[in-house]
Coordinates of C-alpha atoms in Angstrom, one line a residue:
Chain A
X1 CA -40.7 8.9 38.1
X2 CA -37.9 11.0 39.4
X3 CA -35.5 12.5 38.1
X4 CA -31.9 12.5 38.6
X5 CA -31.6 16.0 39.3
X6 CA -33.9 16.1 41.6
X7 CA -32.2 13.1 44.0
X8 CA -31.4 15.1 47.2
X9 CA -27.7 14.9 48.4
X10 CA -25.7 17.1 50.7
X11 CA -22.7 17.7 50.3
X12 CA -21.7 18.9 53.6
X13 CA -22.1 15.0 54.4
X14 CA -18.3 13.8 55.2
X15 CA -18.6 10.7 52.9
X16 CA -19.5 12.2 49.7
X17 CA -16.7 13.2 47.5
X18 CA -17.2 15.5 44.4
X19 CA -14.9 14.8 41.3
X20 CA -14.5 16.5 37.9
X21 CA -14.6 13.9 34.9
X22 CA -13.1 16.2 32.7
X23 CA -12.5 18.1 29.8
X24 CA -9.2 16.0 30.0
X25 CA -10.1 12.7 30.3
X26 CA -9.4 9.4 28.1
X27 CA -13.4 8.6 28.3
X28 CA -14.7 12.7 28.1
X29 CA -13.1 14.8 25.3
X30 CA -14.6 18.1 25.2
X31 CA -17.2 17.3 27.4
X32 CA -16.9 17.5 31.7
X33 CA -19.0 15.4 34.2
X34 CA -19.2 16.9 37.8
X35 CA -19.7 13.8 39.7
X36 CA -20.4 13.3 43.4
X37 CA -19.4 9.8 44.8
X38 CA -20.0 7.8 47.9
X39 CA -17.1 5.1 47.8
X40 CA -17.1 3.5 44.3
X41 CA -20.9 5.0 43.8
X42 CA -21.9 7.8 42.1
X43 CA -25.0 9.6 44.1
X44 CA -25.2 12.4 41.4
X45 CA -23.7 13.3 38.1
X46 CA -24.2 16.7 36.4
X47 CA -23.2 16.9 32.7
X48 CA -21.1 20.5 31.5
X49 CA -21.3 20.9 28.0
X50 CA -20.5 23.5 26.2
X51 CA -16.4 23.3 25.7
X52 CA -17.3 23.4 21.6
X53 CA -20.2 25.7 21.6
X54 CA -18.5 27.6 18.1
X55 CA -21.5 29.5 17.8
X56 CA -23.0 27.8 14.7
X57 CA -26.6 29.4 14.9
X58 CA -25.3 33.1 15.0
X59 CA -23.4 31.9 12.0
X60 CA -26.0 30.9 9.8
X61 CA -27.2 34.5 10.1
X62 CA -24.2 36.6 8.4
X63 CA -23.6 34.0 5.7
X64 CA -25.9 32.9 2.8
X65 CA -27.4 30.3 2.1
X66 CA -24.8 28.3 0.5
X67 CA -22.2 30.1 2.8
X68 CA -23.6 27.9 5.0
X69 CA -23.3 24.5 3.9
X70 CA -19.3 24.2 4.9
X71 CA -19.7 25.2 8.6
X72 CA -23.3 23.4 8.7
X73 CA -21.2 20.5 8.5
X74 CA -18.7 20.9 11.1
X75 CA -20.4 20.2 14.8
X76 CA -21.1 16.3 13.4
X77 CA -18.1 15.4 11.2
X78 CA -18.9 11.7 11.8
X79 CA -22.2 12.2 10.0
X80 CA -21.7 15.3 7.8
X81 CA -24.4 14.3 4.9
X82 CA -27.6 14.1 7.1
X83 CA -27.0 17.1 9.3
X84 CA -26.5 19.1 6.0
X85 CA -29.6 16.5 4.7
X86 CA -32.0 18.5 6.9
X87 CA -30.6 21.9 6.3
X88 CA -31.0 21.5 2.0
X89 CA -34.4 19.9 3.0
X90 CA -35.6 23.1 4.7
X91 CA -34.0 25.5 2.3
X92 CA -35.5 23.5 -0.7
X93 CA -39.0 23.6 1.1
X94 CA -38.5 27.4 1.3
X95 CA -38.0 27.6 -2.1
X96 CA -40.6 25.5 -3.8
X97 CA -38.0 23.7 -5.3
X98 CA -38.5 20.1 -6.5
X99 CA -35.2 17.7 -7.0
X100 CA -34.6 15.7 -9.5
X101 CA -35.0 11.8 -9.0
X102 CA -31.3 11.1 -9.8
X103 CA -30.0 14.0 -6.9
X104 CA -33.0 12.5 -4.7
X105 CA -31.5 9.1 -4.5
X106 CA -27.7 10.2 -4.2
X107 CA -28.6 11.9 -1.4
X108 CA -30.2 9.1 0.3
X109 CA -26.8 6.8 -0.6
X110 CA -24.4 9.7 0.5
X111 CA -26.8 9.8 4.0
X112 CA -26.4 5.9 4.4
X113 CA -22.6 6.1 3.8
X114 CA -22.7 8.7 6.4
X115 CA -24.8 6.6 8.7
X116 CA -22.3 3.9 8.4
X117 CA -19.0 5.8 9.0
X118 CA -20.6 7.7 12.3
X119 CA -21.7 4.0 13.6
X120 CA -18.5 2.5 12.9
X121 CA -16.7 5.1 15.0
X122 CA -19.4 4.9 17.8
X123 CA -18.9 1.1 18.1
X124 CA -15.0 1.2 17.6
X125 CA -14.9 3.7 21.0
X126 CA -17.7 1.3 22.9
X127 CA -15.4 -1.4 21.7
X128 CA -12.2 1.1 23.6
X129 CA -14.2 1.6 26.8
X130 CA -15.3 -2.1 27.0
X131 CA -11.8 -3.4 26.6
X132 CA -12.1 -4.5 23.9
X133 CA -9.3 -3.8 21.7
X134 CA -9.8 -5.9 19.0
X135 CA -13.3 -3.9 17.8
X136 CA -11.3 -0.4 17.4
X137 CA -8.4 -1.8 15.0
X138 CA -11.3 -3.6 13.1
X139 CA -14.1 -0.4 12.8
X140 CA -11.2 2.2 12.5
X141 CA -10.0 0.3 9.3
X142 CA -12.9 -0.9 8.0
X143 CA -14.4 2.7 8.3
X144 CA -12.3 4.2 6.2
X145 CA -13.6 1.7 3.4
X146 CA -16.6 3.6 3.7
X147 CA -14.7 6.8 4.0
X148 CA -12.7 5.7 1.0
X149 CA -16.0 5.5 -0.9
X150 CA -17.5 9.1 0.1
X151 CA -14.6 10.0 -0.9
X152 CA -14.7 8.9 -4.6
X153 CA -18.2 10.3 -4.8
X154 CA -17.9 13.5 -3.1
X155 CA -14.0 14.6 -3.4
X156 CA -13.3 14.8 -0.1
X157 CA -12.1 12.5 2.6
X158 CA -14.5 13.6 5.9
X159 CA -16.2 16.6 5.0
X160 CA -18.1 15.5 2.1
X161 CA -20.2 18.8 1.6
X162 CA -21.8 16.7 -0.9
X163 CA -26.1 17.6 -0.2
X164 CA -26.5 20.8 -0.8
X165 CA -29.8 23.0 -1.3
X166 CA -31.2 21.9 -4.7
X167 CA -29.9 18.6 -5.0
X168 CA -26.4 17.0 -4.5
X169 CA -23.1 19.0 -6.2
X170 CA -21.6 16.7 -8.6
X171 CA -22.7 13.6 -10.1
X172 CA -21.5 10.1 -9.0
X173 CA -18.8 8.1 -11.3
X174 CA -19.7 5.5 -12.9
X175 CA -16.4 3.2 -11.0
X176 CA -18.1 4.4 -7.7
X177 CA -21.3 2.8 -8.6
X178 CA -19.3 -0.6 -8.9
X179 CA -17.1 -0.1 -5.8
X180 CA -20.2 1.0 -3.9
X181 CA -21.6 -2.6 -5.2
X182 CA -18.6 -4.6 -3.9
X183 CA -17.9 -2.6 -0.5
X184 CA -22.2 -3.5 0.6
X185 CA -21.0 -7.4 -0.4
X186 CA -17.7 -7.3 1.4
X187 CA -19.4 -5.5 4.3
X188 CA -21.8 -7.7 5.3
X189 CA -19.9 -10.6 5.5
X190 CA -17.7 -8.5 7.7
X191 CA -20.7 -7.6 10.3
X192 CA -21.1 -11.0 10.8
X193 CA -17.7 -11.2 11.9
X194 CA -18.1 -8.4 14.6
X195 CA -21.4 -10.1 15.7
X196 CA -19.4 -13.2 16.3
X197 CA -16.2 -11.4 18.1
X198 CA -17.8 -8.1 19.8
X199 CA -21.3 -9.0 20.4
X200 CA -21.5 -12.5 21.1
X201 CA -18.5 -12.3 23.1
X202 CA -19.5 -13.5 27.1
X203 CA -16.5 -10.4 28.3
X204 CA -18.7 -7.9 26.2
X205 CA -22.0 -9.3 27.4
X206 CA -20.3 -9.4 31.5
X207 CA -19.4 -5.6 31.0
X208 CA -22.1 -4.0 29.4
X209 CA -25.5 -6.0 29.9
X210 CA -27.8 -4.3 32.1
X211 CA -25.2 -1.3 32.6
X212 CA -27.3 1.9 32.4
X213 CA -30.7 0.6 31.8
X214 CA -32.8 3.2 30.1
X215 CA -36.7 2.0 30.3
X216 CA -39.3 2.7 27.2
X217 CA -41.2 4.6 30.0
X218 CA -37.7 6.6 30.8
X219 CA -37.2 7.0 26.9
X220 CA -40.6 8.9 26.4
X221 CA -40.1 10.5 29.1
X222 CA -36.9 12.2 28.6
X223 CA -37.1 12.3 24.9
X224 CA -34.7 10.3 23.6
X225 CA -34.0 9.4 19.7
X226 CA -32.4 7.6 17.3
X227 CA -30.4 4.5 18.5
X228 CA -30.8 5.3 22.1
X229 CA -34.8 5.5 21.9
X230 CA -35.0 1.9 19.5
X231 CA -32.8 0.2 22.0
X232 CA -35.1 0.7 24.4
X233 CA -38.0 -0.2 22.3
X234 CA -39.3 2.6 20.9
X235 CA -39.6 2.5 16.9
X236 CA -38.6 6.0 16.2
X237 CA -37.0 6.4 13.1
X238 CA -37.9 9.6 10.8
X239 CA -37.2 7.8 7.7
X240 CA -40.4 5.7 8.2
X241 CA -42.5 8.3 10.1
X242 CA -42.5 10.8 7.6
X243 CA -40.3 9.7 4.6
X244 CA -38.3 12.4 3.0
X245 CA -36.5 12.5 -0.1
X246 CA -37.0 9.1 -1.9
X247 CA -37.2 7.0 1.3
X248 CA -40.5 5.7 0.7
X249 CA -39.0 3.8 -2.6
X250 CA -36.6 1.3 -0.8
X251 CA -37.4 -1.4 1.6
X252 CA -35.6 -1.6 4.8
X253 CA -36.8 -2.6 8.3
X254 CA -36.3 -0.1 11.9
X255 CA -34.6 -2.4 14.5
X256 CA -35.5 -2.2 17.7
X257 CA -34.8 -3.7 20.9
X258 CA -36.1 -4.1 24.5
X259 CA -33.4 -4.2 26.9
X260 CA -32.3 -0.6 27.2
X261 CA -28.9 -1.3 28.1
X262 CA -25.5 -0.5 27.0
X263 CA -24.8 -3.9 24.9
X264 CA -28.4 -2.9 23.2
X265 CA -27.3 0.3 22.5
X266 CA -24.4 -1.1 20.8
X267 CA -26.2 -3.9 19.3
X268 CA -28.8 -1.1 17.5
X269 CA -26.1 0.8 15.6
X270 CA -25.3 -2.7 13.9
X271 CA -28.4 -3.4 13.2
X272 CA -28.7 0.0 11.6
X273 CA -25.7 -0.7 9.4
X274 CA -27.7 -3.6 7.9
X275 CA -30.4 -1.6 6.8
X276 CA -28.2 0.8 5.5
X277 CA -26.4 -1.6 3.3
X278 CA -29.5 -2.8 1.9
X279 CA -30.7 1.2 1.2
X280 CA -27.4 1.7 -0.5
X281 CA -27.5 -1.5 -2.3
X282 CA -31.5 -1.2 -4.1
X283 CA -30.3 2.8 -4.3
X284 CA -27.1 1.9 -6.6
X285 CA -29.0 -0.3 -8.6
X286 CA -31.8 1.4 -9.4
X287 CA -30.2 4.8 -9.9
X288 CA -32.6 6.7 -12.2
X289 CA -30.6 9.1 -15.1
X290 CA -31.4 12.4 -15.4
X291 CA -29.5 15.9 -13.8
X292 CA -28.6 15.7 -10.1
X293 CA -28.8 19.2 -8.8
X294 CA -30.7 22.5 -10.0
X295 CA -28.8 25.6 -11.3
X296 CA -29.6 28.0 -7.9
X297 CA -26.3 30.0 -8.3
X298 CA -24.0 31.1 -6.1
X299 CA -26.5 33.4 -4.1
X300 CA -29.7 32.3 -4.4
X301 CA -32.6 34.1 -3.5
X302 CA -35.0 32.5 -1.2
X303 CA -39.0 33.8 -1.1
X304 CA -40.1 34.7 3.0
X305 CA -41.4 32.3 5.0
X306 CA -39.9 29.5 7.9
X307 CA -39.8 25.8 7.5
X308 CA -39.4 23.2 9.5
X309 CA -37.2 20.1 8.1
X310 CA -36.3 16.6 9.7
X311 CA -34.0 13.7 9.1
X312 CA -33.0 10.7 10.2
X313 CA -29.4 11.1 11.3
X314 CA -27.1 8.3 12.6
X315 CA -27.2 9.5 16.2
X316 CA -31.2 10.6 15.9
X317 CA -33.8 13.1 14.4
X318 CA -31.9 16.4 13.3
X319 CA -34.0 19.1 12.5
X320 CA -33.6 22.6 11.2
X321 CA -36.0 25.5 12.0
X322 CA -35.3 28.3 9.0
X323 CA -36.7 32.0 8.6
X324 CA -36.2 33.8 6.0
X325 CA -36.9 37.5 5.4
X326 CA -36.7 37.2 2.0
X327 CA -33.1 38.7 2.3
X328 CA -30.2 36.2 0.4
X329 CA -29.3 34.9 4.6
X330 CA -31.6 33.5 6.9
X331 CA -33.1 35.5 9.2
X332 CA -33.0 32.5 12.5
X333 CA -31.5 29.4 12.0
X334 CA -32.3 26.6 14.7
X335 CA -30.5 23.4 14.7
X336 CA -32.3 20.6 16.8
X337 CA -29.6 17.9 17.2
X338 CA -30.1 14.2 18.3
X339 CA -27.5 14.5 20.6
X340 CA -28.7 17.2 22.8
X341 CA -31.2 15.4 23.1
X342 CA -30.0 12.0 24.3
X343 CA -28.0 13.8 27.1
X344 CA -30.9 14.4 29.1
X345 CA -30.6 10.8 30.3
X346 CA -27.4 10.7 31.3
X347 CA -28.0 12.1 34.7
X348 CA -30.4 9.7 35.4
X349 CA -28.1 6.6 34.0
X350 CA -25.3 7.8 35.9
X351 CA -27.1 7.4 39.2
X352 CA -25.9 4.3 42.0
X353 CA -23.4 3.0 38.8
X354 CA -19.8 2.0 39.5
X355 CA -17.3 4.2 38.6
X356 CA -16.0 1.6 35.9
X357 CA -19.6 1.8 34.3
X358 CA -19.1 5.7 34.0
X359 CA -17.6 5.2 30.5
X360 CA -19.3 2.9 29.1
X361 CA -22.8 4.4 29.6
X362 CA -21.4 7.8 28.6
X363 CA -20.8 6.2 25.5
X364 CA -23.5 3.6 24.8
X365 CA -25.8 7.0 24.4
X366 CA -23.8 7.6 21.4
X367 CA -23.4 11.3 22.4
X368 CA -20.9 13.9 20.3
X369 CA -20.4 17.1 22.1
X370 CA -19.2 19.0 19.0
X371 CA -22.9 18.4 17.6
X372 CA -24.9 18.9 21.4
X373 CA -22.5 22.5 21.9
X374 CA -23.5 23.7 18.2
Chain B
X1 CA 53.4 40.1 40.6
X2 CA 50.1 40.8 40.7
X3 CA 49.9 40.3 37.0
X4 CA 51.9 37.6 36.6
X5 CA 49.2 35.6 38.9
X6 CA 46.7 37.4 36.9
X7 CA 48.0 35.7 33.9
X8 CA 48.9 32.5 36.0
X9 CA 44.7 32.5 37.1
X10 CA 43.6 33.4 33.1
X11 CA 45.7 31.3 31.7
X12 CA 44.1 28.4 34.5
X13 CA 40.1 29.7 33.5
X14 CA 41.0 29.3 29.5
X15 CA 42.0 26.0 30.0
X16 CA 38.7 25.1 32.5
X17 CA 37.1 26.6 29.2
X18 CA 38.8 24.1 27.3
X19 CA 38.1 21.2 29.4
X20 CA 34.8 22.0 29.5
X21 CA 34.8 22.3 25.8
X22 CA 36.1 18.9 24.9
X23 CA 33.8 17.4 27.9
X24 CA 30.7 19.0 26.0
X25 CA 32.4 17.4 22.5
X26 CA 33.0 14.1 24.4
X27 CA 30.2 13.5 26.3
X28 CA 27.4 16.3 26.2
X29 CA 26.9 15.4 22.3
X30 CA 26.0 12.1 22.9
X31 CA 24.4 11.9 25.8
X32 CA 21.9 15.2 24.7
X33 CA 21.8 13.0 20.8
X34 CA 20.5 9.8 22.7
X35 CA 18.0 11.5 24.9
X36 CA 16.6 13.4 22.2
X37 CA 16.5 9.9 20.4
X38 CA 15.0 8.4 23.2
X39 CA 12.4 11.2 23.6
X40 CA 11.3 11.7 20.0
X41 CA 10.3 7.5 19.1
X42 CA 8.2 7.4 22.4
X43 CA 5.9 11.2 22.1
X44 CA 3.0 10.5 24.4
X45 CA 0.3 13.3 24.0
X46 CA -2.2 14.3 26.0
X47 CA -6.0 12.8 25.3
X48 CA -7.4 16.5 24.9
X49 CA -10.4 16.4 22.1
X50 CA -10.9 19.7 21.7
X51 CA -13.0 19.6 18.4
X52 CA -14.4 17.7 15.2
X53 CA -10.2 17.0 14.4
X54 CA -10.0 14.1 17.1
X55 CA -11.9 11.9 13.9
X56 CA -9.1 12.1 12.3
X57 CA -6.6 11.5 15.3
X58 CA -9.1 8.8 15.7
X59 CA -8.5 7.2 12.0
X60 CA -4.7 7.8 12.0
X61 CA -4.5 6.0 14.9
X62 CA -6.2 3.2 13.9
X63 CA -4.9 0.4 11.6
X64 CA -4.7 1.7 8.7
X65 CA -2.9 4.9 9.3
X66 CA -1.2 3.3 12.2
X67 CA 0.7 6.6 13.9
X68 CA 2.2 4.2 16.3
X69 CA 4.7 3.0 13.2
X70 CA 6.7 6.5 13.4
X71 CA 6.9 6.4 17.8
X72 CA 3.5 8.1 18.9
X73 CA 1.4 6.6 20.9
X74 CA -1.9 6.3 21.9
X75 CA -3.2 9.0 23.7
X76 CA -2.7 8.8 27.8
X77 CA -5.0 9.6 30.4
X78 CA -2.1 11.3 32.9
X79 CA -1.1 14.0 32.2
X80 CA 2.4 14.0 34.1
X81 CA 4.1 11.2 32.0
X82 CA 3.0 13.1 28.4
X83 CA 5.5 15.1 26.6
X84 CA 2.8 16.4 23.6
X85 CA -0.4 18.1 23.1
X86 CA -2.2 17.7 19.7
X87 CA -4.7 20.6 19.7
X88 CA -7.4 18.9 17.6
X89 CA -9.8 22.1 16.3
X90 CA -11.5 24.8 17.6
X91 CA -10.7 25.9 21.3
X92 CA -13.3 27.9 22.5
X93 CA -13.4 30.5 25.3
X94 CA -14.7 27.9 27.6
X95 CA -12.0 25.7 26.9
X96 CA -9.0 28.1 26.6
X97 CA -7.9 27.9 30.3
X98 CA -8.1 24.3 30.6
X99 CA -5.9 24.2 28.0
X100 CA -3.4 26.3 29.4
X101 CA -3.7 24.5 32.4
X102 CA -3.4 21.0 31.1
X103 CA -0.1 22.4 29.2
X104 CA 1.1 23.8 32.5
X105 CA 0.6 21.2 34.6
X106 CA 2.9 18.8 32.3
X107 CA 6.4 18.0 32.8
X108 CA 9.3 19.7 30.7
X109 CA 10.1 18.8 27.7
X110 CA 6.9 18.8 25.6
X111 CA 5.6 20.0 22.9
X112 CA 2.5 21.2 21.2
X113 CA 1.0 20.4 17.6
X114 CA -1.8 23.0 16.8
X115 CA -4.1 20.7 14.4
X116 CA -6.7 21.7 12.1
X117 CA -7.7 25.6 10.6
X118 CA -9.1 26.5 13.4
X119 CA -6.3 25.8 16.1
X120 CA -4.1 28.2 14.0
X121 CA -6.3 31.1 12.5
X122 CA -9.5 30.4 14.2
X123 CA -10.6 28.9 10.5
X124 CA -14.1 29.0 9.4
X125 CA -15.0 30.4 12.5
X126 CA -13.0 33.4 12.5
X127 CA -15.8 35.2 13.1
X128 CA -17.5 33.4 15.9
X129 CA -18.3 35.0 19.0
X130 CA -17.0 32.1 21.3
X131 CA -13.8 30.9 19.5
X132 CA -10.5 32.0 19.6
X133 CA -8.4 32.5 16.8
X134 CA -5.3 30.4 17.0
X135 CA -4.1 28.9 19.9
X136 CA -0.5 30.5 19.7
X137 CA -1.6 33.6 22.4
X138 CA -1.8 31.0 24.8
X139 CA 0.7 27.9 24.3
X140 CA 3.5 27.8 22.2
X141 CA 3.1 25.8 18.8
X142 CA 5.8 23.5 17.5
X143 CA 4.3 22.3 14.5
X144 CA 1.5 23.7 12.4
X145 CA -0.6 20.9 10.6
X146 CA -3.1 22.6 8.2
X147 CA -6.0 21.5 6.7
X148 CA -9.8 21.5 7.8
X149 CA -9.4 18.5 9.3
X150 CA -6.5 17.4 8.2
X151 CA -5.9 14.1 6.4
X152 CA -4.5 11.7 8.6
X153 CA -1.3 11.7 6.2
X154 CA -1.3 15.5 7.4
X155 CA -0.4 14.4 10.8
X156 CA 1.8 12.2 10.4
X157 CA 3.9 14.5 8.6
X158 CA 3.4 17.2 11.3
X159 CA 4.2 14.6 13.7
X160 CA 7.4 13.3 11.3
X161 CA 8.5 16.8 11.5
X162 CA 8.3 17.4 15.3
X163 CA 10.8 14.5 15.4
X164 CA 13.1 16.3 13.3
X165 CA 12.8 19.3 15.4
X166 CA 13.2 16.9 19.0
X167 CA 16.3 15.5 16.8
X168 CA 18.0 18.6 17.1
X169 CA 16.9 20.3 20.3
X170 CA 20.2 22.4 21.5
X171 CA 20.1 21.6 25.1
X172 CA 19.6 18.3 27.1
X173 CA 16.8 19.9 29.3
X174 CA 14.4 20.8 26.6
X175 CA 13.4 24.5 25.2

């Protein structure tokens, strides 16, 4: 197989025209695409990231370990919880530290909420670049349902800061329990309805079906994750794999599809919302009593050693490399973020596409530059 | 003789003065009140994300927030026929002179709304190698809207409070 950057072009040749998508741009925020065209064609595309690189990892190091959580959340504000998921996952491994049940399943109903919010926004923009205006007016408001809900649990309207290391920081009220209930019942009526007006719909199916094709061989092969690896029919999902937390107590299924294309890309992250509502639902039901976090203290001390942590976040596997010197900040801090690695495709979907396709497969790989810069 | 002219010529420049005083009461007023009414129901800002703020552009501009109610509307792709910049977040030193480009390359008047902790102070990453802190060293800033993000309430009222400074802009042709 080969790779897009290895396609040979020259650009001394009179018909090819190089372009800068970018940082400006109503389809690229943040994030540039050098492209080199022939006509309507694009013969090469080289992705510039970077624009939000706020230095996240150097961070890490001058700040303790709770220091840490508010920042930790930042580069993925669509999907605070899971990011900061892997990051309490990693300190409480350094620590030896074992969570009670109660903390163990609000985290997992704080990282479905998440999961939902971040998929909502992903398919209200894929809705945007596809025309489609209907599907942003829709997700944009009925996100904020879910927003609304994170936000009774956790205090806060985007930033939840809610998973901390050694459990979650304040318990959940007992009205949220019930409004958690009714939003999963009004919810999944509502997908239905953006099955039958977004995904069904022949101008969605015209625009995006077989628009930046990524094969299972492709997927392997540049290491994709998360939606962008199941649409193309790889079961990847870290929550089965290797349950953390209390995954291994709720019953949910990982979707996956075979076409590799833009509409299944889109068609995933729905999917995913499904099983999410199901997790939150048997989560809220069957929430055990007991304390939700452990007294650590405002500076806790964590024993030498490194760890390796992993979640399941909406956009793919996060992960979190810690060392600690025994000192009260990490020593390294490594985040591994879906999106990253998702971009190494985009190259080679953006090869002999339209120019009209350019957003809509930019998209479809569900990629957030504030997370990928770090 | 000389004087008397002198006085004649004076007398001639006060009342010019005066014309031009009851022209600028007559017609200047109203015509600088309805093109500042005229410019501040129709702000069209630039679509620059610059950081993890744009989510909450994002949700005020959706349906339930509905920013479009108080004259702002969507973000534009051109940047010659947008009047405003909403800095959302962090600007890095990799994106610091596009944005001073973007804001140069747009036609008078226009404004900017610095967004978001870090698009005034630097916020939480005042200490970050690679971001600046506050935007205000290189653009001017209209309207401060603090918070990290902001709610989307937050920017309406920064953007409720440009209009009030549009309403009473001094001169026709803008700063």
């Amino acid at each position: 197989m080969k790779m897009a950057l290895e396609t040979e072009y020259s650009p001394d040749a009179d018909r090819i025209m190089a372009v800068s998508l970018g940082p400006q741009h109503p389809g690229a925020g943040h994030f540039r695409i050098r492209l080199w065209l022939d006509g309507d064609y694009v013969v090469k595309a080289l992705p510039d990231a970077g624009y939000v690189h706020r230095g996240e990892e150097k961070m890490g190091e001058y700040r303790n370990y709770i220091q840490n959580v508010p920042h930790l959340e930042r580069p993925v504000i669509l999907d605070s919880s899971n990011i900061l998921f892997a990051y309490s996952l990693g300190v409480d491994e350094l620590m030896n530290s074992k969570i009670p049940s109660r903390g163990q399943y609000l985290r997992v109903i704080m990282s479905e909420i998440n999961r939902i919010i971040s998929h909502m926004y992903f398919i209200a923009i894929q809705g945007l670049f596809l025309g489609h205006t209907t599907m942003i007016t829709w997700c944009m408001g009925d996100r904020d349902f879910w927003i609304d809900l994170g936000e009774r649990i956790a205090g806060a309207r985007v930033t939840f800061a809610y998973i901390i290391p050694g459990g979650v920081r304040n318990d959940i009220p007992e009205f949220a329990i019930e409004k958690g209930l009714r939003t999963c019942d009004w919810f999944e009526k509502r997908m239905d309805e953006y099955e039958k007006i977004f995904y069904d719909n022949p101008m969605v199916h015209q625009r995006s079906d077989g628009v930046g094709v990524l094969s299972r061989e492709e997927a392997v092969a540049f290491g994709a994750t998360g939606t962008v690896a199941r649409a193309s029919g790889l079961a990847l999902d870290v929550r089965k794999d290797e349950p953390y937390s209390s995954y291994q107590d709720f019953e949910f299924k990982t979707p996956v599809l075979t076409q590799g294309d833009s509409w299944a890309r889109a068609y995933v992250a729905l999917l995913d919302m499904r099983e999410s509502v199901k997790i939150i639902r048997q989560a809220l039901k069957r929430l055990p009593q007991g304390p939700v976090r452990l007294k650590l203290g405002p500076q806790p001390r964590v024993p030498a050693g490194e760890a390796y942590s992993r979640t399941e976040a909406a956009r793919g596997e996060m992960s979190y490399y810690i060392v600690s010197d025994g000192s009260p900040r990490p020593y390294r801090l490594k985040i591994g973020v879906p999106s990253a690695k998702n971009l190494r495709a985009l190259p080679h979907l953006l090869r002999n596409v339209h120019v009209a396709d350019i957003p809509v497969i930019y998209w479809s790989l569900n990629y957030w530059p504030v997370e990928a810069d770090r | 003789m000389v004087v008397a002219e002198r006085q004649k010529a004076g007398t001639f420049q006060v009342l010019v003065g005066k014309i031009d005083e009851v022209l600028q009461y007559a017609i200047g007023d109203p015509l600088r009140y309805l093109a500042n009414w005229g410019r501040l129901y129709s702000l069209w800002p630039v679509h620059l994300e610059t950081a993890c703020c744009s989510v909450e552009v994002g949700a005020a501009a959706g349906s339930r927030f509905d920013i479009e109610r108080f004259g702002t509307l969507e973000a534009f792709g051109s940047l010659r026929a947008c009047d405003l910049i909403i800095v959302m977040g962090t600007v890095t030193r990799k994106l610091a002179p596009r944005l001073k480009l973007i804001y140069d390359q747009m036609a008078e008047p226009k404004w900017v709304i610095a967004m978001g902790a870090c698009s005034i102070t630097g916020g939480l990453y005042f200490d970050s190698y690679n971001v600046l802190r506050g935007i205000d060293d290189i653009i001017p800033v209209d309207v401060y809207v603090p918070g990290c993000p902001p709610r989307a309430e937050a920017l309406i009222q920064g953007i409720v409070l440009l209009q009030e400074k549009i309403r009473r802009m001094p001169t026709l042709s803008g700063r």
